[in-house]
Amino acid sequence: MYQPEEFAFTETGYRGPEPVPRPGVPALWTVDPQRDGVRAQRLAPGILDAAELSRAGTLAVEADRLCFVASHVALRMLLGARLGIAPAAVRLTREACPSCGGPHGRPATDGVHFSLSHTRGVALLAFADEPVGVDVERVPAAGIVAEIGDKLHPAERRELAALPEQERPAAFVRAWTRKEAYLKGTGAGLAGGLSHDHVGTGPLPQPGPDGWTVTDVAAPRGYAAAVAVRTAGRAPARDDDR
């Protein structure tokens, strides 16, 4: 399990280590929007682009708005530190979707592989020397697990069914974050389907899909998180029977 760095805003920006990953090992940061969201909001007009500011303005719930702003400001600060440019000068684009070719694949910038995930109360950022994906989620209620647990791989559904009911939410969210991290890393996102690859619901992930390594990430109490990094220079295989 990876232990991420904790991102800390200053009054004028960010001072801390650059996101320089080791080969095959991601550099990870968590962001605490409850603690730093207001400070990030003050910095946002000079850092975020028009689309990001517009998106933030559409979020009616303050906690969601602060989380979006804090995570995106932190992302630009870390990318700027890595690239040696101002955060506002970071050019964010989208790669082509591997499924349909549309402009909604993996987010990208020049020279750095990165991924961002946020849910109310916490955000997670990853940087790597190969394509990378992260996901962080709140542990769901038992009713949600019962409602959408059948979307997982057949082996994962059997694993959940074998557990006492009170243990299923934590097991479910482990599988969900591992799988979504992998799908974000490939650029397919949830459109890639949750039933194809077996990443497991247990305390340790199953061996990752071909060419990828999936690892859990330490998260605040009540959350789960995971990161997936491509570890081979070829597209991952998909095997429905795995």
mmCIF file of C-alpha atoms in Angstrom:
data_model
loop_
_atom_site.group_PDB
_atom_site.id
_atom_site.type_symbol
_atom_site.label_atom_id
_atom_site.label_comp_id
_atom_site.label_asym_id
_atom_site.label_seq_id
_atom_site.Cartn_x
_atom_site.Cartn_y
_atom_site.Cartn_z
ATOM 1 C CA MET A 1 0.000 0.000 0.000
ATOM 2 C CA TYR A 2 1.284 3.461 -0.903
ATOM 3 C CA GLN A 3 1.329 6.297 1.636
ATOM 4 C CA PRO A 4 0.733 9.582 -0.228
ATOM 5 C CA GLU A 5 2.248 12.957 0.587
ATOM 6 C CA GLU A 6 -0.121 15.518 2.080
ATOM 7 C CA PHE A 7 -0.387 18.610 -0.105
ATOM 8 C CA ALA A 8 -0.204 21.873 1.841
ATOM 9 C CA PHE A 9 -1.114 25.253 0.374
ATOM 10 C CA THR A 10 0.717 28.403 1.399
ATOM 11 C CA GLU A 11 -0.669 31.929 1.188
ATOM 12 C CA THR A 12 1.033 32.411 -2.160
ATOM 13 C CA GLY A 13 0.996 28.913 -3.578
ATOM 14 C CA TYR A 14 2.899 25.693 -2.916
ATOM 15 C CA ARG A 15 6.366 24.955 -1.591
ATOM 16 C CA GLY A 16 7.348 21.351 -1.318
ATOM 17 C CA PRO A 17 8.777 18.370 -3.200
ATOM 18 C CA GLU A 18 8.251 18.144 -6.940
ATOM 19 C CA PRO A 19 6.221 15.200 -8.255
ATOM 20 C CA VAL A 20 9.195 13.202 -9.519
ATOM 21 C CA PRO A 21 8.172 9.521 -9.658
ATOM 22 C CA ARG A 22 10.658 6.669 -9.650
ATOM 23 C CA PRO A 23 10.417 4.189 -12.559
ATOM 24 C CA GLY A 24 7.195 2.243 -12.157
ATOM 25 C CA VAL A 25 6.394 3.936 -8.832
ATOM 26 C CA PRO A 26 3.893 6.818 -8.769
ATOM 27 C CA ALA A 27 4.292 9.994 -6.741
ATOM 28 C CA LEU A 28 1.059 10.555 -4.805
ATOM 29 C CA TRP A 29 -0.529 13.477 -2.954
ATOM 30 C CA THR A 30 -3.755 13.886 -1.012
ATOM 31 C CA VAL A 31 -5.569 17.215 -0.759
ATOM 32 C CA ASP A 32 -7.770 18.176 2.195
ATOM 33 C CA PRO A 33 -10.421 20.569 0.809
ATOM 34 C CA GLN A 34 -12.078 21.022 4.192
ATOM 35 C CA ARG A 35 -8.842 22.452 5.583
ATOM 36 C CA ASP A 36 -7.472 24.194 2.477
ATOM 37 C CA GLY A 37 -10.470 24.821 0.230
ATOM 38 C CA VAL A 38 -10.997 28.468 1.152
ATOM 39 C CA ARG A 39 -7.302 29.279 0.653
ATOM 40 C CA ALA A 40 -7.323 27.470 -2.694
ATOM 41 C CA GLN A 41 -10.419 29.408 -3.715
ATOM 42 C CA ARG A 42 -8.546 32.683 -3.147
ATOM 43 C CA LEU A 43 -5.722 31.469 -5.390
ATOM 44 C CA ALA A 44 -7.969 29.979 -8.082
ATOM 45 C CA PRO A 45 -8.658 33.095 -10.251
ATOM 46 C CA GLY A 46 -4.942 33.458 -10.971
ATOM 47 C CA ILE A 47 -4.337 29.749 -11.624
ATOM 48 C CA LEU A 48 -7.368 27.941 -13.086
ATOM 49 C CA ASP A 49 -8.434 28.434 -16.690
ATOM 50 C CA ALA A 50 -11.855 29.679 -17.792
ATOM 51 C CA ALA A 51 -13.298 26.182 -18.208
ATOM 52 C CA GLU A 52 -12.211 25.124 -14.718
ATOM 53 C CA LEU A 53 -13.601 28.285 -13.146
ATOM 54 C CA SER A 54 -16.868 27.833 -15.030
ATOM 55 C CA ARG A 55 -17.142 24.209 -13.907
ATOM 56 C CA ALA A 56 -16.522 25.220 -10.290
ATOM 57 C CA GLY A 57 -19.254 27.844 -10.562
ATOM 58 C CA THR A 58 -21.828 25.232 -11.554
ATOM 59 C CA LEU A 59 -21.346 23.241 -8.316
ATOM 60 C CA ALA A 60 -24.128 24.298 -5.981
ATOM 61 C CA VAL A 61 -22.890 22.446 -2.870
ATOM 62 C CA GLU A 62 -20.031 24.346 -1.227
ATOM 63 C CA ALA A 63 -18.178 21.188 -0.141
ATOM 64 C CA ASP A 64 -18.141 19.937 -3.735
ATOM 65 C CA ARG A 65 -17.027 23.318 -5.058
ATOM 66 C CA LEU A 66 -14.180 23.582 -2.541
ATOM 67 C CA CYS A 67 -13.062 20.035 -3.348
ATOM 68 C CA PHE A 68 -13.033 20.706 -7.093
ATOM 69 C CA VAL A 69 -11.158 23.997 -6.727
ATOM 70 C CA ALA A 70 -8.599 22.724 -4.196
ATOM 71 C CA SER A 71 -7.799 19.596 -6.210
ATOM 72 C CA HIS A 72 -7.419 21.436 -9.519
ATOM 73 C CA VAL A 73 -5.333 24.243 -8.033
ATOM 74 C CA ALA A 74 -3.076 21.638 -6.374
ATOM 75 C CA LEU A 75 -2.789 19.714 -9.651
ATOM 76 C CA ARG A 76 -1.673 22.813 -11.552
ATOM 77 C CA MET A 77 0.788 23.766 -8.824
ATOM 78 C CA LEU A 78 2.405 20.336 -8.836
ATOM 79 C CA LEU A 79 2.500 20.149 -12.629
ATOM 80 C CA GLY A 80 3.958 23.650 -12.764
ATOM 81 C CA ALA A 81 6.647 22.683 -10.252
ATOM 82 C CA ARG A 82 7.488 19.588 -12.282
ATOM 83 C CA LEU A 83 7.582 21.437 -15.621
ATOM 84 C CA GLY A 84 9.280 24.563 -14.298
ATOM 85 C CA ILE A 85 6.450 26.887 -15.365
ATOM 86 C CA ALA A 86 3.729 28.905 -13.648
ATOM 87 C CA PRO A 87 0.652 26.873 -12.652
ATOM 88 C CA ALA A 88 -1.572 29.010 -14.896
ATOM 89 C CA ALA A 89 0.687 28.236 -17.873
ATOM 90 C CA VAL A 90 0.148 24.464 -17.628
ATOM 91 C CA ARG A 91 -1.694 23.335 -20.758
ATOM 92 C CA LEU A 92 -4.180 20.564 -19.995
ATOM 93 C CA THR A 93 -5.618 18.522 -22.850
ATOM 94 C CA ARG A 94 -7.429 15.231 -23.393
ATOM 95 C CA GLU A 95 -6.066 12.217 -25.232
ATOM 96 C CA ALA A 96 -8.270 10.334 -27.668
ATOM 97 C CA CYS A 97 -10.628 7.820 -26.076
ATOM 98 C CA PRO A 98 -9.254 4.297 -26.727
ATOM 99 C CA SER A 99 -12.798 2.995 -27.215
ATOM 100 C CA CYS A 100 -14.287 5.508 -29.667
ATOM 101 C CA GLY A 101 -11.495 7.921 -30.579
ATOM 102 C CA GLY A 102 -13.373 10.911 -29.149
ATOM 103 C CA PRO A 103 -11.593 13.751 -27.296
ATOM 104 C CA HIS A 104 -12.491 12.504 -23.807
ATOM 105 C CA GLY A 105 -9.701 10.085 -22.969
ATOM 106 C CA ARG A 106 -6.995 10.438 -20.348
ATOM 107 C CA PRO A 107 -6.192 14.041 -19.278
ATOM 108 C CA ALA A 108 -2.709 14.989 -20.396
ATOM 109 C CA THR A 109 -0.014 17.647 -20.464
ATOM 110 C CA ASP A 110 3.437 17.823 -22.012
ATOM 111 C CA GLY A 111 5.952 15.430 -20.524
ATOM 112 C CA VAL A 112 4.087 14.245 -17.382
ATOM 113 C CA HIS A 113 1.628 11.419 -16.830
ATOM 114 C CA PHE A 114 -0.897 12.279 -14.110
ATOM 115 C CA SER A 115 -4.321 11.454 -12.744
ATOM 116 C CA LEU A 116 -6.747 13.191 -10.392
ATOM 117 C CA SER A 117 -9.691 11.854 -8.400
ATOM 118 C CA HIS A 118 -11.844 13.644 -5.875
ATOM 119 C CA THR A 119 -14.913 12.924 -3.830
ATOM 120 C CA ARG A 120 -16.492 15.076 -1.171
ATOM 121 C CA GLY A 121 -13.892 15.621 1.554
ATOM 122 C CA VAL A 122 -10.709 14.342 -0.110
ATOM 123 C CA ALA A 123 -8.775 14.407 -3.376
ATOM 124 C CA LEU A 124 -5.948 12.211 -4.653
ATOM 125 C CA LEU A 125 -3.348 13.098 -7.291
ATOM 126 C CA ALA A 126 -0.815 10.805 -8.964
ATOM 127 C CA PHE A 127 2.202 11.420 -11.217
ATOM 128 C CA ALA A 128 4.159 8.679 -12.959
ATOM 129 C CA ASP A 129 6.656 7.961 -15.721
ATOM 130 C CA GLU A 130 4.002 5.846 -17.493
ATOM 131 C CA PRO A 131 0.216 6.219 -17.880
ATOM 132 C CA VAL A 132 -1.407 6.250 -14.441
ATOM 133 C CA GLY A 133 -4.893 6.325 -12.937
ATOM 134 C CA VAL A 134 -6.151 6.958 -9.404
ATOM 135 C CA ASP A 135 -9.489 6.736 -7.671
ATOM 136 C CA VAL A 136 -10.709 7.651 -4.193
ATOM 137 C CA GLU A 137 -14.221 6.920 -2.947
ATOM 138 C CA ARG A 138 -16.211 7.099 0.254
ATOM 139 C CA VAL A 139 -17.175 3.698 1.683
ATOM 140 C CA PRO A 140 -20.795 3.250 0.522
ATOM 141 C CA ALA A 141 -23.864 2.232 2.455
ATOM 142 C CA ALA A 142 -24.863 -1.441 2.365
ATOM 143 C CA GLY A 143 -27.869 -0.609 0.193
ATOM 144 C CA ILE A 144 -25.669 0.822 -2.546
ATOM 145 C CA VAL A 145 -23.506 -2.294 -2.524
ATOM 146 C CA ALA A 146 -26.586 -4.463 -2.924
ATOM 147 C CA GLU A 147 -27.791 -2.234 -5.771
ATOM 148 C CA ILE A 148 -24.637 -2.041 -7.910
ATOM 149 C CA GLY A 149 -22.433 -4.896 -6.696
ATOM 150 C CA ASP A 150 -23.636 -7.043 -9.604
ATOM 151 C CA LYS A 151 -21.699 -4.791 -11.997
ATOM 152 C CA LEU A 152 -18.374 -6.239 -10.807
ATOM 153 C CA HIS A 153 -16.481 -9.221 -12.212
ATOM 154 C CA PRO A 154 -18.213 -12.587 -11.493
ATOM 155 C CA ALA A 155 -15.387 -13.646 -9.162
ATOM 156 C CA GLU A 156 -15.737 -10.376 -7.230
ATOM 157 C CA ARG A 157 -19.479 -10.886 -6.922
ATOM 158 C CA ARG A 158 -18.829 -14.321 -5.451
ATOM 159 C CA GLU A 159 -16.276 -12.849 -3.040
ATOM 160 C CA LEU A 160 -18.807 -10.275 -1.818
ATOM 161 C CA ALA A 161 -21.543 -12.878 -1.444
ATOM 162 C CA ALA A 162 -19.273 -14.993 0.788
ATOM 163 C CA LEU A 163 -18.733 -12.133 3.249
ATOM 164 C CA PRO A 164 -20.893 -11.143 6.221
ATOM 165 C CA GLU A 165 -23.149 -8.263 5.172
ATOM 166 C CA GLN A 166 -21.387 -5.740 7.411
ATOM 167 C CA GLU A 167 -18.040 -6.428 5.676
ATOM 168 C CA ARG A 168 -19.307 -5.991 2.127
ATOM 169 C CA PRO A 169 -19.161 -2.165 1.813
ATOM 170 C CA ALA A 170 -15.418 -2.033 2.579
ATOM 171 C CA ALA A 171 -14.726 -4.976 0.260
ATOM 172 C CA PHE A 172 -16.855 -3.504 -2.509
ATOM 173 C CA VAL A 173 -15.140 -0.104 -2.416
ATOM 174 C CA ARG A 174 -11.717 -1.753 -2.540
ATOM 175 C CA ALA A 175 -12.672 -3.451 -5.804
ATOM 176 C CA TRP A 176 -14.362 -0.343 -7.181
ATOM 177 C CA THR A 177 -11.398 1.992 -6.592
ATOM 178 C CA ARG A 178 -8.892 -0.526 -7.964
ATOM 179 C CA LYS A 179 -10.961 -1.028 -11.082
ATOM 180 C CA GLU A 180 -11.719 2.628 -11.687
ATOM 181 C CA ALA A 181 -8.043 3.544 -11.203
ATOM 182 C CA TYR A 182 -7.127 1.015 -13.890
ATOM 183 C CA LEU A 183 -9.850 2.186 -16.284
ATOM 184 C CA LYS A 184 -8.836 5.823 -15.792
ATOM 185 C CA GLY A 185 -5.238 4.843 -16.464
ATOM 186 C CA THR A 186 -6.157 3.229 -19.774
ATOM 187 C CA GLY A 187 -8.300 6.238 -20.673
ATOM 188 C CA ALA A 188 -11.435 4.129 -21.138
ATOM 189 C CA GLY A 189 -13.069 5.246 -17.881
ATOM 190 C CA LEU A 190 -16.204 3.537 -16.653
ATOM 191 C CA ALA A 191 -17.289 3.068 -20.255
ATOM 192 C CA GLY A 192 -14.719 0.271 -20.257
ATOM 193 C CA GLY A 193 -17.006 -1.741 -17.998
ATOM 194 C CA LEU A 194 -16.530 -2.984 -14.439
ATOM 195 C CA SER A 195 -17.116 -6.672 -15.091
ATOM 196 C CA HIS A 196 -14.134 -7.439 -17.343
ATOM 197 C CA ASP A 197 -11.076 -7.538 -15.094
ATOM 198 C CA HIS A 198 -10.686 -9.252 -11.736
ATOM 199 C CA VAL A 199 -8.872 -6.950 -9.293
ATOM 200 C CA GLY A 200 -10.341 -8.521 -6.161
ATOM 201 C CA THR A 201 -12.264 -7.371 -3.100
ATOM 202 C CA GLY A 202 -9.804 -8.670 -0.493
ATOM 203 C CA PRO A 203 -7.204 -6.805 1.570
ATOM 204 C CA LEU A 204 -4.675 -7.131 -1.282
ATOM 205 C CA PRO A 205 -5.401 -6.594 -4.990
ATOM 206 C CA GLN A 206 -5.226 -9.452 -7.438
ATOM 207 C CA PRO A 207 -2.339 -9.245 -9.936
ATOM 208 C CA GLY A 208 -3.183 -6.378 -12.266
ATOM 209 C CA PRO A 209 -4.444 -6.693 -15.834
ATOM 210 C CA ASP A 210 -1.639 -7.496 -18.277
ATOM 211 C CA GLY A 211 0.870 -4.657 -18.415
ATOM 212 C CA TRP A 212 -0.516 -2.825 -15.345
ATOM 213 C CA THR A 213 0.159 -2.797 -11.605
ATOM 214 C CA VAL A 214 -2.754 -1.957 -9.293
ATOM 215 C CA THR A 215 -1.975 -0.962 -5.693
ATOM 216 C CA ASP A 216 -4.064 0.308 -2.788
ATOM 217 C CA VAL A 217 -3.367 3.780 -1.408
ATOM 218 C CA ALA A 218 -3.745 4.829 2.238
ATOM 219 C CA ALA A 219 -6.848 7.004 2.582
ATOM 220 C CA PRO A 220 -8.626 8.815 5.428
ATOM 221 C CA ARG A 221 -11.000 6.802 7.584
ATOM 222 C CA GLY A 222 -14.245 6.119 5.731
ATOM 223 C CA TYR A 223 -12.595 6.212 2.284
ATOM 224 C CA ALA A 224 -10.689 3.824 0.022
ATOM 225 C CA ALA A 225 -8.220 4.619 -2.745
ATOM 226 C CA ALA A 226 -6.099 2.896 -5.372
ATOM 227 C CA VAL A 227 -3.587 3.656 -8.116
ATOM 228 C CA ALA A 228 -2.855 1.812 -11.374
ATOM 229 C CA VAL A 229 0.372 2.290 -13.350
ATOM 230 C CA ARG A 230 1.227 0.848 -16.739
ATOM 231 C CA THR A 231 4.306 -1.299 -16.299
ATOM 232 C CA ALA A 232 4.734 -2.550 -19.863
ATOM 233 C CA GLY A 233 4.981 -0.559 -23.066
ATOM 234 C CA ARG A 234 1.938 -2.149 -24.677
ATOM 235 C CA ALA A 235 -1.812 -1.900 -24.403
ATOM 236 C CA PRO A 236 -3.286 -4.040 -21.613
ATOM 237 C CA ALA A 237 -5.097 -7.196 -22.583
ATOM 238 C CA ARG A 238 -8.673 -7.819 -21.519
ATOM 239 C CA ASP A 239 -9.877 -11.293 -20.676
ATOM 240 C CA ASP A 240 -13.476 -11.715 -19.591
ATOM 241 C CA ASP A 241 -12.733 -15.145 -18.184
ATOM 242 C CA ARG A 242 -9.931 -13.996 -15.885
#
